[in-house]
Structures are given as C-alpha cells and as structure tokens.
Amino acid sequence: MGAVGELVLETRGLTKDFRGFVAVGGVDLKVRRGTIHALIGPNGAGKTTVFNLLTKFIQPSSGAILYRGRDITRSRPADVARQGMVRSFQVSAVFPNLTVLENVRVALQRPLGTSFHFWKSDRSLQGLHGRALELLEQVDLATHRDTVAVELPYGRKRALELATTLALDPELLLLDEPTQGMGHEDVGRVVELIRKVAAQRTVLMVEHNLSVVADLCQTITVLQRGTILAEGPYAQVSTDPRVLEAYIGVPE
Amino acid sequence: MSVPGIQESRTAWRLGIITPGRKRAFFIAMGLLGLALPLAVYPVFLMNVLCMALFASAFNLLLGYTGLLSFGHAAFLGSAGYVTGHVLKAWGWPPEAGLLAGTLVATLLGLVIGGLAIRRSGIYFAMITLGFAQMLYFLAVQLPFTGGEDGLQGIPRGTLFGLVPLDRPLTLYYVVYAIFLLGFFVIYRTIHSPFGHVLRSIRENEPRALSLGYDVDRYKLVAFVISAGLSGLAGSTKALVLQFATLTDSHWHKSGEVVLMTLLGGMGTVMGPSVGALVVVTMDNYLSGVGDWVTVIIGSVFVVGVLAFRRGFVGEALHLARNFPF
C-alpha cells in the first residue's frame, strides 16, 4: 500500500469510439488513494463505458490506463481483478441460484489455488466459511447464509454483491450505481456501508443520486457527452454554471 | 440462465428432502440394483442404457452445470467408437487399450473443438460445435478405415487385462457397469469440487465470475474437455458392447438425442440424464417394431415431457417430494 493521496488510478486521453460514435473522448481521470471519487453525469454521458474500459470489459480505441503506476491498457479483465481493482455492476450481480454463503465463498476460494481441482471434494472449501460469515456480518446478511440469492429483496442483493466484492479485499473498488433502484432506507444503509469499507480502500463510483455523492465523496468528476465537464469537491462542482446547465438546463 | 432442475435439487437439500444419509442410501440402493438387474433384464440392452446414461451425464456437465449448450457431442461419441473399433479389429489391441485410445482421441478432439467454440457463447457456441461435428461426420463417411456406410463390423471384444474374457454377456455387463460407475463418479466429483463451484458461478453470471478474477474461458475449456473425454469413454464402451461402430453415433441426430435425454430427465440434476437415457433407449428398443414411427413417438414424448415437466423427470420428482414431506 502506498501513501494516501498518491494516484492509484489514472487515465490519459482515454477514448472509446463505437464506429464513429465517440462514447468516451479523451478522458483524463485521476483517482487518489484513500478517497471516495464519484463519476456523475446525465444519462448517456459515458459513465458506464468508462467503467467497462477501466475494468477491461471493453477495449479503448486510444489512450492509456495506469493502475498503481503500471500500464494496464492491454490487460485482461480477470488479471485486472486479481491485481485488486474489482468492479460491481449496474444491475445487481449475484449468482442467483447459489446460497448467500456460496456467493461470497466463490470469491474467497480463488486464493486457495484449487479452483481447477475437479478431483477434490468441495468439503475442502468449508475452511472458508468463517471468513465468509465475517463478510456477511458486515452487511447484516449472516442470518441469511442459507437463503438462495435469487430470493433476497433487491437492496439485500446489492449488499450481498458488496460483500462478495469485499471478499477479494480489493484496493480499488469500482461501484456502478450502488444505490440505483433502492428505497430510501436501503440507500442510507448502503451509504454507511460504503463509508465503512472505504476506510481502508479507494472507491470510484458512478452515481445518479446527488445527495449520496454530496455526502460521501471527496472528489467529483462530471462527465458530459464522453468528456470531463468539471472536477472538484461537491461545493465547487455543484455551483459550476456548466454543470448546472448540463443537469437542469439553466439558461445563460 | 435459468436451470429449473438445479433449483429443485437446491430446494430439496434445503428442505431436508435430500440429506447426506438419504443420498448415501439412494446411491447404495441404485448400486445394488445395477448389480442385480442383468439377472432379470437383457444385459446388452442394459449396457446400451449405461453407455447412453454416461454420455448424457457427461453432456449435462456442460449444459446443466456450466451453462454451455453443445450441439456437436455426437462427434466425441462417434469418433471414440471408431477409434476403439479400429484398434481392436485392425491392430488387435487389448480391450482396455482400445477404450483408452478412444477416450484419449475424444479428449484431444474436445481440446481442439472446445478451444475454438468457447470463444463464442449461446447459439454461436452451439453452431460451432455442430459445424465441427458435421466435419467429423463427413470424415467418417469418407475415410477408408471407418467402413463408410457399412461402418466397422465384427469388432472383437478380446480379453480384459489378459485375464477376463469378455465374450460372456454377464461378464461384459459388470465391466461396463464398472466403467459407468467410474465415469459417473468423475462427473459427480467434478460437480461437487472447488472447480465445480466456479463452473456454477459461470453458469449463473459469467461477467460477475470474470470480475471476481476467474478466467472463465479456461474453466469452460476444462469442463468441455472432461465432458468430451467422458462422452468418448461412453462411445468406446458402446463399440465394445455392440461390436460395431457406425455412422449413427456420429450423426447430428445423436447430438440432438443427448439434449433430449438431458432435458427429459432433468438438466442440472445428478440423476436426470441417466433417467432420460433410460427412457429414450427403452423407447428406441421396445418400439422398434413400429418402424419409422419411433421418431414421431419419441418426438411427441419430448414435446409433452418438456411442456408438462419443465424441470425434467428428476426435477419434477424432487418438486413433488416437497408437498409430501417424509
């Protein structure tokens, strides 16, 4: 772990061109260690595309991505995850027909190095249950350990997803709209949870809910039409006339 | 991908319908039944059922537990049968070497076909596997050693390990039964291994498995190769039992039939494919008197089966057991 405040993730001129449509154009993003950084912007601004580019789910047309100072522009998604940069998805991403405990356990089992061992009994995974329950405890799901994930209410699914992500002990957490589709109470819970887990890591999140962002994030990057419109703390960004115009269309 | 069978077996576990004790008792009962059956039922028929049950179970490892629909699995069944037939008949190899050779060739074919097919998913994956199976079918028609339309006839059974002559049907049955149990155990263990849990996570949500750091393509490939190898073992054993290897086992009909067996029995359940194989082989066998109508009857059974029992026979049985706690 490096010092707080140094760059953990950086993009230089990150561009994605879908056959002439520039979804992301020349984005220079700088995420500092130990911060909660938000990526906001109107629909279609390219937020999720940036996420997909960062986690290598799609390849950039040009530009570079540096993670902990290393160029990962051509890395594969699984490699990026193994280096400690783990993402969540816009729509809750659980393994629906696995139990809550199994969901987390799948994430924990890779470091055992037995994930290709098809001749070994799955009893060898039982040693992970303690750690899995600890993680579930953090998101108040320990009592639901044997529930099949598909049966959880939406907010709980997102909590499970977060526990699964934390199982990898990621250095950099990428959360794609963690409060999307949630009721008011669930939003409060998730915000507290993010604050809690961000104590030891860096978080980059896409978020629509501005009150969440105002409350939680030190730095905010506003995207519009694939380019950075403004950047800074909430107080500064929220009074920027260009941002206001992009969001509510205030006339000049 | 929704797999109704797996939901049922999951629920059955949770409700205590399946318990470790009951599972053990069930497997012991089935094992004993397998030992006793040839005394009452025609052994060659039973051996045919066992071969197809192994084939369908191997197929289910992909469809039910990895979420991959291969439409070319006949390639592995058929080519292993030809290889085993050829080395037994033309080269005079002992049966154990013949079985091994067929299985090995199918495994290597699985590595090549799987290696290319897993680059695509869904219908494209299915079509690539079908394409390869069609190419192999063409080779089977054209190559001299396969006997073309006539197939390989009169494959000698030989003497197992130089000790056990396989000409008595009952002896052969117990050998085939042992092969089936071995193959079934490999599949069962794979499903319930750390590897099997990763496969399930890929079936459930592939992008998520990827984002957790799993190279999903490599896991799919290993599953494909295991499935192909065991399908080959089934094909090799079948050639040894029936003493012939023909185009039937390489034809795309067989690739379709194995999908049918798996769905009918219950995909994503351990026993489903075997039950499906039993049903289909039985119909094939006992309805052969009605000629071409067999296809129509099997087709109708399939349509009705899938419409009425979406979970497959085993999945439905587990579902019913919910309402009758015992």
Coordinates of C-alpha atoms in Angstrom, one line a residue:
Chain A
M1 CA 0.0 0.0 0.0
G2 CA 1.3 3.4 -0.9
A3 CA 0.7 6.7 0.7
V4 CA -2.7 8.3 1.0
G5 CA -3.2 10.9 -1.7
E6 CA -1.0 9.5 -4.4
L7 CA -2.5 8.4 -7.7
V8 CA -3.9 4.9 -7.6
L9 CA -5.7 5.0 -11.0
E10 CA -5.0 7.3 -13.9
T11 CA -6.3 7.5 -17.4
R12 CA -4.6 9.5 -20.2
G13 CA -6.7 10.5 -23.2
L14 CA -9.0 7.6 -22.7
T15 CA -11.2 7.3 -25.8
K16 CA -13.8 4.8 -27.0
D17 CA -15.2 5.1 -30.4
F18 CA -18.1 2.9 -31.4
R19 CA -18.0 3.1 -35.2
G20 CA -17.9 6.8 -35.3
F21 CA -19.9 7.5 -32.2
V22 CA -17.5 8.7 -29.5
A23 CA -18.8 7.4 -26.2
V24 CA -15.8 8.5 -24.3
G25 CA -13.4 11.1 -25.7
G26 CA -10.1 11.9 -24.2
V27 CA -10.8 11.5 -20.6
D28 CA -8.0 12.2 -18.1
L29 CA -9.1 10.8 -14.8
K30 CA -7.1 10.9 -11.6
V31 CA -8.2 8.8 -8.7
R32 CA -6.2 9.4 -5.5
R33 CA -5.6 6.7 -2.9
G34 CA -7.9 6.6 0.1
T35 CA -10.6 8.8 -1.4
I36 CA -14.1 8.2 -2.5
H37 CA -14.4 9.5 -6.0
A38 CA -17.6 10.0 -7.9
L39 CA -18.3 9.9 -11.6
I40 CA -21.5 11.7 -12.3
G41 CA -23.3 13.0 -15.4
P42 CA -26.5 12.9 -17.3
N43 CA -27.8 9.7 -19.0
G44 CA -25.6 8.7 -21.8
A45 CA -22.6 10.7 -20.6
G46 CA -20.4 7.6 -20.8
K47 CA -20.1 6.7 -17.2
T48 CA -20.6 3.0 -17.5
T49 CA -18.5 2.9 -20.7
V50 CA -15.6 4.4 -18.6
F51 CA -16.2 1.7 -16.1
N52 CA -16.1 -1.0 -18.7
L53 CA -12.9 0.5 -20.1
L54 CA -11.2 0.6 -16.8
T55 CA -12.1 -3.0 -15.9
K56 CA -11.2 -4.2 -19.5
F57 CA -14.6 -5.4 -20.3
I58 CA -14.2 -3.4 -23.5
Q59 CA -11.0 -2.2 -25.1
P60 CA -10.3 1.5 -25.6
S61 CA -9.8 2.9 -29.1
S62 CA -6.9 5.0 -27.8
G63 CA -5.4 6.4 -24.6
A64 CA -3.8 4.6 -21.6
I65 CA -4.9 3.3 -18.2
L66 CA -2.5 3.2 -15.4
Y67 CA -3.2 1.3 -12.2
R68 CA -0.7 1.8 -9.4
G69 CA 1.6 3.4 -11.9
R70 CA 1.5 0.3 -14.2
D71 CA 0.1 0.4 -17.7
I72 CA -2.9 -2.0 -17.7
T73 CA -4.4 -0.8 -21.1
R74 CA -3.9 -4.2 -22.6
S75 CA -4.6 -6.4 -19.6
R76 CA -7.4 -8.9 -19.4
P77 CA -10.4 -8.4 -17.1
A78 CA -9.6 -11.3 -14.8
D79 CA -6.0 -10.0 -14.5
V80 CA -7.2 -6.6 -13.5
A81 CA -9.5 -8.1 -10.9
R82 CA -6.6 -10.2 -9.5
Q83 CA -4.5 -7.0 -9.1
G84 CA -7.0 -5.6 -6.7
M85 CA -9.3 -3.5 -8.9
V86 CA -12.8 -5.0 -8.6
R87 CA -16.0 -3.7 -10.0
S88 CA -19.7 -4.1 -9.3
F89 CA -22.4 -3.9 -11.9
Q90 CA -25.3 -1.5 -12.6
V91 CA -27.8 -4.2 -12.2
S92 CA -27.2 -6.3 -9.1
A93 CA -24.7 -9.0 -9.9
V94 CA -25.2 -12.0 -7.6
F95 CA -25.1 -15.7 -8.5
P96 CA -28.9 -16.2 -8.3
N97 CA -29.1 -20.0 -7.7
L98 CA -26.3 -20.1 -5.1
T99 CA -26.9 -19.5 -1.5
V100 CA -25.7 -16.3 0.2
L101 CA -22.8 -18.1 1.8
E102 CA -21.8 -19.7 -1.5
N103 CA -21.9 -16.4 -3.3
V104 CA -19.2 -15.0 -1.0
R105 CA -17.3 -18.3 -0.9
V106 CA -16.8 -18.4 -4.6
A107 CA -15.0 -15.1 -4.4
L108 CA -12.9 -16.4 -1.4
Q109 CA -11.9 -19.7 -3.0
R110 CA -9.6 -18.4 -5.7
P111 CA -6.6 -17.7 -3.5
L112 CA -6.7 -21.4 -2.3
G113 CA -5.3 -22.2 -5.7
T114 CA -7.6 -25.2 -6.1
S115 CA -10.1 -23.7 -8.4
F116 CA -9.2 -26.1 -11.2
H117 CA -9.1 -29.1 -9.0
F118 CA -12.1 -31.1 -10.3
W119 CA -11.0 -34.2 -8.4
K120 CA -11.1 -32.6 -5.0
S121 CA -14.1 -32.7 -2.7
D122 CA -15.9 -29.4 -2.1
R123 CA -15.6 -30.1 1.6
S124 CA -12.1 -28.5 1.2
L125 CA -14.0 -25.2 0.9
Q126 CA -15.5 -25.4 4.4
G127 CA -12.5 -23.7 5.9
L128 CA -13.6 -20.5 4.2
H129 CA -17.0 -20.4 6.0
G130 CA -15.6 -18.4 8.9
R131 CA -14.3 -15.6 6.7
A132 CA -17.4 -15.7 4.6
L133 CA -19.6 -15.2 7.6
E134 CA -17.5 -12.3 8.8
L135 CA -18.0 -10.6 5.5
L136 CA -21.7 -11.3 5.6
E137 CA -21.8 -10.0 9.1
Q138 CA -20.5 -6.6 7.8
V139 CA -23.5 -6.3 5.5
D140 CA -26.0 -7.8 8.0
L141 CA -26.6 -10.9 5.9
A142 CA -25.1 -13.6 8.2
T143 CA -28.5 -14.8 9.3
H144 CA -29.5 -15.3 5.7
R145 CA -26.5 -17.5 4.9
D146 CA -28.5 -20.4 3.5
T147 CA -31.0 -18.3 1.6
V148 CA -30.8 -18.7 -2.2
A149 CA -29.6 -15.3 -3.5
V150 CA -32.5 -15.0 -6.0
E151 CA -34.9 -14.9 -3.1
L152 CA -33.4 -11.8 -1.5
P153 CA -35.0 -8.4 -1.9
Y154 CA -33.2 -6.0 -4.2
G155 CA -31.4 -4.0 -1.5
R156 CA -30.1 -7.2 0.1
K157 CA -28.8 -8.4 -3.2
R158 CA -26.8 -5.3 -3.5
A159 CA -25.5 -5.8 0.0
L160 CA -24.5 -9.4 -0.9
E161 CA -22.8 -8.1 -4.1
L162 CA -20.8 -5.7 -2.0
A163 CA -19.8 -8.5 0.5
T164 CA -18.7 -10.7 -2.4
T165 CA -16.6 -7.8 -3.8
L166 CA -15.0 -7.2 -0.5
A167 CA -14.1 -10.9 -0.2
L168 CA -11.4 -10.2 -2.7
D169 CA -10.0 -7.5 -0.4
P170 CA -9.7 -5.1 -3.3
E171 CA -7.5 -2.0 -3.1
L172 CA -9.7 -0.1 -5.6
L173 CA -13.5 -0.6 -5.6
L174 CA -15.5 0.4 -8.7
L175 CA -19.2 0.7 -7.9
D176 CA -21.6 1.2 -10.7
E177 CA -24.7 3.0 -9.3
P178 CA -24.7 1.2 -5.9
T179 CA -27.9 2.9 -4.8
Q180 CA -29.8 2.6 -8.0
G181 CA -33.4 1.3 -7.7
M182 CA -33.3 1.4 -3.9
G183 CA -35.8 2.7 -1.4
H184 CA -34.8 5.5 0.9
E185 CA -33.8 3.3 3.9
D186 CA -31.7 1.0 1.8
V187 CA -29.9 4.0 0.3
G188 CA -28.9 5.1 3.8
R189 CA -27.6 1.6 4.7
V190 CA -25.5 1.4 1.5
V191 CA -24.0 4.8 2.0
E192 CA -23.0 3.9 5.5
L193 CA -21.6 0.6 4.2
I194 CA -19.5 2.3 1.5
R195 CA -18.2 4.8 4.1
K196 CA -17.2 1.9 6.3
V197 CA -15.4 -0.1 3.6
A198 CA -13.8 3.0 2.2
A199 CA -11.8 3.5 5.4
Q200 CA -9.1 1.1 4.1
R201 CA -9.5 1.4 0.4
T202 CA -10.2 3.7 -2.6
V203 CA -13.6 3.8 -4.1
L204 CA -14.6 5.1 -7.5
M205 CA -18.4 5.2 -8.0
V206 CA -20.9 6.0 -10.7
E207 CA -23.9 7.6 -9.0
H208 CA -27.1 9.3 -10.1
N209 CA -28.2 10.3 -6.6
L210 CA -26.6 13.7 -6.0
S211 CA -27.3 13.8 -2.3
V212 CA -25.4 10.5 -1.9
V213 CA -22.5 12.0 -3.7
A214 CA -22.5 15.2 -1.8
D215 CA -22.5 13.3 1.5
L216 CA -19.9 10.7 0.6
C217 CA -17.4 11.8 -2.0
Q218 CA -14.3 13.9 -1.7
T219 CA -13.9 14.4 -5.4
I220 CA -16.5 14.5 -8.1
T221 CA -15.9 14.3 -11.9
V222 CA -18.7 15.4 -14.1
L223 CA -18.9 13.7 -17.5
Q224 CA -21.0 15.0 -20.4
R225 CA -21.0 13.5 -23.8
G226 CA -18.0 11.5 -23.1
T227 CA -15.7 14.3 -21.9
I228 CA -15.0 15.8 -18.5
L229 CA -17.1 18.9 -17.9
A230 CA -15.9 19.7 -14.4
E231 CA -14.0 18.2 -11.5
G232 CA -13.5 19.0 -7.8
P233 CA -15.3 18.8 -4.4
Y234 CA -19.0 18.9 -4.3
A235 CA -19.3 22.5 -3.1
Q236 CA -17.3 23.6 -6.1
V237 CA -18.8 21.4 -8.8
S238 CA -22.4 22.0 -7.7
T239 CA -22.1 25.7 -8.2
D240 CA -20.3 25.4 -11.5
P241 CA -22.6 27.0 -14.1
R242 CA -21.7 24.5 -16.8
V243 CA -22.7 21.6 -14.5
L244 CA -25.9 23.3 -13.6
E245 CA -26.8 23.8 -17.2
A246 CA -26.0 20.2 -18.1
Y247 CA -28.2 19.0 -15.3
I248 CA -31.1 21.3 -15.2
G249 CA -30.6 23.4 -18.3
V250 CA -30.3 26.8 -16.6
P251 CA -30.2 29.4 -19.4
E252 CA -27.2 31.6 -19.8
Chain B
M1 CA -29.6 -18.8 -17.5
S2 CA -32.4 -20.4 -15.5
V3 CA -31.9 -24.0 -14.7
P4 CA -35.1 -25.4 -13.1
G5 CA -33.6 -28.7 -12.3
I6 CA -30.8 -27.2 -10.2
Q7 CA -33.3 -25.0 -8.3
E8 CA -35.2 -28.1 -7.4
S9 CA -32.3 -30.1 -6.1
R10 CA -31.1 -27.0 -4.2
T11 CA -34.5 -26.6 -2.6
A12 CA -34.7 -30.3 -1.9
W13 CA -31.5 -30.0 0.1
R14 CA -32.7 -27.1 2.0
L15 CA -36.0 -28.6 3.0
G16 CA -34.2 -31.8 4.1
I17 CA -35.8 -33.9 1.4
I18 CA -32.2 -34.8 0.4
T19 CA -29.9 -35.4 3.3
P20 CA -26.4 -36.9 3.2
G21 CA -27.7 -40.1 4.8
R22 CA -30.6 -40.4 2.3
K23 CA -28.2 -39.7 -0.6
R24 CA -25.9 -42.4 0.5
A25 CA -28.8 -44.8 1.0
F26 CA -30.1 -44.0 -2.5
F27 CA -26.7 -44.5 -4.2
I28 CA -26.2 -47.8 -2.4
A29 CA -29.7 -49.0 -3.5
M30 CA -29.0 -47.9 -7.1
G31 CA -25.6 -49.6 -7.0
L32 CA -27.1 -52.9 -5.8
L33 CA -29.9 -52.6 -8.4
G34 CA -27.3 -52.2 -11.1
L35 CA -25.6 -55.4 -9.9
A36 CA -28.9 -57.4 -9.8
L37 CA -30.6 -56.1 -12.9
P38 CA -28.8 -58.1 -15.6
L39 CA -30.2 -61.3 -13.9
A40 CA -33.6 -60.1 -14.9
V41 CA -33.2 -57.9 -17.9
Y42 CA -31.4 -58.5 -21.2
P43 CA -27.8 -57.4 -20.5
V44 CA -27.0 -55.9 -23.9
F45 CA -30.0 -53.6 -23.6
L46 CA -28.8 -52.6 -20.1
M47 CA -25.3 -51.9 -21.3
N48 CA -26.6 -49.7 -24.1
V49 CA -28.6 -47.8 -21.4
L50 CA -25.4 -47.4 -19.3
C51 CA -23.4 -46.1 -22.2
M52 CA -26.0 -43.5 -23.1
A53 CA -26.5 -42.6 -19.5
L54 CA -22.8 -41.9 -19.2
F55 CA -22.9 -39.9 -22.5
A56 CA -25.9 -37.8 -21.2
S57 CA -24.3 -37.3 -17.8
A58 CA -21.1 -36.0 -19.4
F59 CA -23.2 -33.7 -21.6
N60 CA -25.1 -32.4 -18.6
L61 CA -21.8 -31.4 -17.0
L62 CA -21.7 -28.8 -19.8
L63 CA -25.3 -27.9 -20.2
G64 CA -26.6 -28.2 -16.6
Y65 CA -23.5 -27.2 -14.6
T66 CA -21.6 -24.8 -16.9
G67 CA -24.5 -23.4 -19.0
L68 CA -23.0 -24.4 -22.3
L69 CA -25.2 -26.0 -25.0
S70 CA -23.1 -28.1 -27.3
F71 CA -24.8 -29.3 -30.4
G72 CA -22.0 -31.5 -31.5
H73 CA -21.4 -34.0 -28.8
A74 CA -22.0 -36.9 -31.2
A75 CA -18.5 -36.1 -32.6
F76 CA -17.0 -37.4 -29.4
L77 CA -19.2 -40.4 -29.0
G78 CA -18.8 -41.4 -32.6
S79 CA -15.1 -40.8 -33.2
A80 CA -14.2 -42.7 -29.9
G81 CA -16.3 -45.6 -31.2
Y82 CA -14.4 -45.7 -34.5
V83 CA -11.0 -45.4 -32.9
T84 CA -11.7 -48.2 -30.4
G85 CA -13.2 -50.4 -33.1
H86 CA -10.3 -49.8 -35.3
V87 CA -7.5 -50.5 -32.8
L88 CA -9.3 -53.7 -31.6
K89 CA -10.1 -55.0 -35.0
A90 CA -7.3 -54.0 -37.3
W91 CA -4.4 -53.7 -34.8
G92 CA -5.5 -56.4 -32.3
W93 CA -5.1 -54.2 -29.2
P94 CA -6.5 -55.5 -25.9
P95 CA -9.9 -54.0 -24.9
E96 CA -8.5 -51.8 -22.1
A97 CA -6.1 -50.2 -24.5
G98 CA -8.9 -49.8 -27.1
L99 CA -11.1 -48.0 -24.6
L100 CA -8.2 -45.8 -23.5
A101 CA -7.3 -44.9 -27.1
G102 CA -10.9 -43.9 -28.0
T103 CA -11.3 -41.9 -24.8
L104 CA -8.0 -40.1 -25.5
V105 CA -8.8 -39.2 -29.0
A106 CA -12.2 -37.8 -27.9
T107 CA -10.4 -35.8 -25.2
L108 CA -8.0 -34.3 -27.7
L109 CA -10.8 -33.5 -30.1
G110 CA -12.6 -31.8 -27.2
L111 CA -9.5 -29.7 -26.6
V112 CA -9.4 -28.6 -30.2
I113 CA -13.2 -28.1 -30.8
G114 CA -13.7 -26.7 -27.3
G115 CA -10.8 -24.4 -27.6
L116 CA -12.3 -22.7 -30.6
A117 CA -16.0 -22.9 -29.7
I118 CA -15.7 -21.3 -26.2
R119 CA -14.7 -18.1 -27.9
R120 CA -18.3 -17.6 -28.6
S121 CA -21.4 -18.1 -26.5
G122 CA -25.1 -19.1 -26.8
I123 CA -26.3 -20.0 -30.2
Y124 CA -22.9 -19.3 -31.8
F125 CA -21.2 -21.7 -29.5
A126 CA -23.8 -24.4 -30.4
M127 CA -23.3 -23.8 -34.1
I128 CA -19.5 -24.0 -33.9
T129 CA -19.8 -27.4 -32.1
L130 CA -22.4 -28.5 -34.7
G131 CA -20.1 -27.4 -37.5
F132 CA -17.2 -29.5 -36.2
A133 CA -19.4 -32.5 -35.7
Q134 CA -20.6 -32.2 -39.3
M135 CA -17.0 -32.1 -40.5
L136 CA -16.2 -35.2 -38.5
Y137 CA -19.3 -36.9 -39.8
F138 CA -18.1 -36.2 -43.3
L139 CA -14.7 -37.7 -42.5
A140 CA -16.4 -40.8 -41.0
V141 CA -18.3 -41.2 -44.4
Q142 CA -15.1 -40.7 -46.5
L143 CA -12.2 -42.3 -44.6
P144 CA -11.4 -45.8 -45.6
F145 CA -10.9 -47.2 -42.0
T146 CA -14.4 -46.4 -40.8
G147 CA -16.1 -48.6 -43.4
G148 CA -18.3 -45.7 -44.7
E149 CA -22.0 -46.6 -44.9
D150 CA -21.4 -50.1 -43.6
G151 CA -19.4 -49.0 -40.5
L152 CA -17.0 -51.2 -38.6
Q153 CA -18.5 -54.6 -38.1
G154 CA -17.4 -57.6 -36.0
I155 CA -15.2 -55.7 -33.5
P156 CA -13.6 -58.4 -31.3
R157 CA -14.2 -57.9 -27.5
G158 CA -10.9 -59.7 -26.5
T159 CA -9.7 -60.4 -23.0
L160 CA -9.6 -57.6 -20.4
F161 CA -6.1 -57.2 -18.9
G162 CA -5.3 -60.6 -20.5
L163 CA -7.4 -62.2 -17.7
V164 CA -11.1 -61.7 -18.2
P165 CA -12.6 -62.9 -21.5
L166 CA -15.4 -60.6 -22.4
D167 CA -17.4 -62.9 -24.6
R168 CA -20.0 -63.7 -21.9
P169 CA -22.7 -61.0 -21.8
L170 CA -22.9 -61.1 -18.0
T171 CA -19.1 -60.6 -17.6
L172 CA -19.1 -57.8 -20.1
Y173 CA -22.0 -56.2 -18.3
Y174 CA -20.2 -56.0 -15.0
V175 CA -17.2 -54.5 -16.8
V176 CA -19.4 -51.9 -18.5
Y177 CA -21.1 -51.2 -15.2
A178 CA -17.8 -50.6 -13.5
I179 CA -16.8 -48.2 -16.4
F180 CA -20.2 -46.4 -16.0
L181 CA -19.7 -46.0 -12.2
L182 CA -16.2 -44.7 -12.8
G183 CA -17.4 -42.1 -15.3
F184 CA -20.4 -41.2 -13.2
F185 CA -18.1 -40.8 -10.2
V186 CA -15.8 -38.5 -12.1
I187 CA -18.7 -36.3 -13.1
Y188 CA -20.2 -36.3 -9.6
R189 CA -16.9 -35.4 -8.1
T190 CA -16.3 -32.6 -10.7
I191 CA -19.8 -31.1 -10.0
H192 CA -19.0 -31.2 -6.2
S193 CA -15.4 -29.9 -6.4
P194 CA -13.9 -26.4 -6.0
F195 CA -13.8 -26.4 -9.8
G196 CA -17.5 -27.3 -10.0
H197 CA -18.4 -24.3 -7.8
V198 CA -16.6 -22.0 -10.2
L199 CA -18.4 -23.6 -13.1
R200 CA -21.7 -23.0 -11.4
S201 CA -20.8 -19.3 -10.8
I202 CA -20.0 -19.0 -14.5
R203 CA -23.4 -20.6 -15.4
E204 CA -25.1 -18.2 -13.0
N205 CA -23.4 -15.0 -14.0
E206 CA -20.5 -15.0 -16.4
P207 CA -19.5 -11.3 -16.2
R208 CA -19.6 -11.5 -12.4
A209 CA -17.3 -14.5 -12.3
L210 CA -15.0 -12.7 -14.7
S211 CA -15.0 -9.6 -12.4
L212 CA -14.0 -11.8 -9.5
G213 CA -10.8 -12.7 -11.3
Y214 CA -11.8 -16.0 -12.9
D215 CA -10.5 -16.6 -16.4
V216 CA -13.9 -18.0 -17.4
D217 CA -12.7 -19.3 -20.8
R218 CA -10.2 -21.6 -19.2
Y219 CA -12.7 -23.1 -16.8
K220 CA -15.2 -23.6 -19.7
L221 CA -12.4 -25.3 -21.7
V222 CA -11.5 -27.7 -18.9
A223 CA -15.2 -28.6 -18.4
F224 CA -15.6 -29.1 -22.2
V225 CA -12.5 -31.4 -22.3
I226 CA -13.8 -33.5 -19.4
S227 CA -17.2 -33.7 -21.0
A228 CA -15.7 -34.7 -24.3
G229 CA -13.4 -37.3 -22.8
L230 CA -16.2 -39.0 -20.9
S231 CA -18.5 -38.9 -23.9
G232 CA -15.7 -40.6 -25.7
L233 CA -15.5 -43.3 -23.0
A234 CA -19.2 -43.9 -23.5
G235 CA -18.7 -44.2 -27.3
S236 CA -15.7 -46.6 -26.9
T237 CA -17.6 -48.8 -24.4
K238 CA -20.6 -48.8 -26.7
A239 CA -18.5 -50.0 -29.7
L240 CA -17.1 -52.8 -27.5
V241 CA -20.5 -53.8 -26.3
L242 CA -22.3 -53.8 -29.7
Q243 CA -19.2 -55.0 -31.6
F244 CA -19.8 -52.4 -34.3
A245 CA -19.3 -48.7 -34.9
T246 CA -21.5 -47.0 -37.4
L247 CA -22.3 -43.6 -38.7
T248 CA -25.3 -43.4 -36.4
D249 CA -23.2 -42.4 -33.4
S250 CA -21.6 -39.5 -35.3
H251 CA -24.8 -38.2 -36.9
W252 CA -26.2 -35.0 -35.6
H253 CA -29.3 -36.9 -34.6
K254 CA -27.2 -38.2 -31.7
S255 CA -26.2 -34.7 -30.7
G256 CA -29.9 -33.9 -30.6
E257 CA -30.8 -37.0 -28.8
V258 CA -28.5 -36.3 -25.9
V259 CA -30.0 -32.8 -25.5
L260 CA -33.4 -34.5 -25.4
M261 CA -32.3 -37.1 -22.8
T262 CA -30.8 -34.4 -20.6
L263 CA -33.9 -32.2 -20.7
L264 CA -36.3 -35.0 -20.3
G265 CA -34.5 -36.4 -17.3
G266 CA -33.8 -33.0 -15.7
M267 CA -30.7 -30.9 -16.6
G268 CA -28.7 -29.7 -13.7
T269 CA -29.6 -32.7 -11.6
V270 CA -27.2 -35.5 -11.0
M271 CA -29.5 -38.4 -11.9
G272 CA -31.6 -36.7 -14.5
P273 CA -29.6 -37.5 -17.6
S274 CA -29.4 -41.2 -16.7
V275 CA -33.2 -41.3 -16.2
G276 CA -33.6 -39.5 -19.6
A277 CA -31.2 -42.0 -21.3
L278 CA -33.2 -44.9 -19.8
V279 CA -36.4 -43.6 -21.1
V280 CA -35.1 -42.8 -24.6
V281 CA -33.2 -46.1 -25.1
T282 CA -36.1 -48.0 -23.8
M283 CA -38.4 -46.4 -26.3
D284 CA -35.9 -46.9 -29.1
N285 CA -35.6 -50.5 -28.2
Y286 CA -39.1 -51.6 -27.5
L287 CA -40.8 -49.5 -30.1
S288 CA -38.5 -50.7 -32.9
G289 CA -41.4 -52.8 -34.2
V290 CA -43.4 -49.8 -35.2
G291 CA -40.7 -48.7 -37.7
D292 CA -40.2 -45.1 -38.6
W293 CA -43.0 -44.1 -36.2
V294 CA -40.4 -44.4 -33.3
T295 CA -39.2 -40.9 -34.2
V296 CA -42.7 -39.5 -34.1
I297 CA -43.4 -41.1 -30.7
I298 CA -40.1 -40.0 -29.2
G299 CA -40.7 -36.5 -30.6
S300 CA -44.2 -36.4 -29.0
V301 CA -42.9 -37.7 -25.7
F302 CA -40.3 -35.0 -25.7
V303 CA -42.8 -32.2 -26.5
V304 CA -45.2 -33.4 -23.9
G305 CA -42.4 -34.0 -21.4
V306 CA -40.9 -30.6 -21.8
L307 CA -44.3 -28.8 -21.8
A308 CA -45.7 -30.7 -18.8
F309 CA -42.5 -31.4 -16.8
R310 CA -40.3 -28.4 -17.4
R311 CA -38.0 -29.5 -14.7
G312 CA -37.5 -32.9 -16.2
F313 CA -38.5 -36.2 -14.6
V314 CA -36.0 -35.9 -11.7
G315 CA -36.6 -32.2 -11.2
E316 CA -40.4 -32.9 -11.1
A317 CA -40.0 -35.8 -8.7
L318 CA -38.0 -33.5 -6.3
H319 CA -40.6 -30.8 -6.7
L320 CA -43.4 -33.3 -5.8
A321 CA -41.4 -34.5 -2.8
R322 CA -41.8 -31.0 -1.4
N323 CA -45.5 -31.5 -0.9
F324 CA -45.2 -34.9 0.6
P325 CA -42.7 -34.5 3.5
F326 CA -41.4 -37.8 4.8

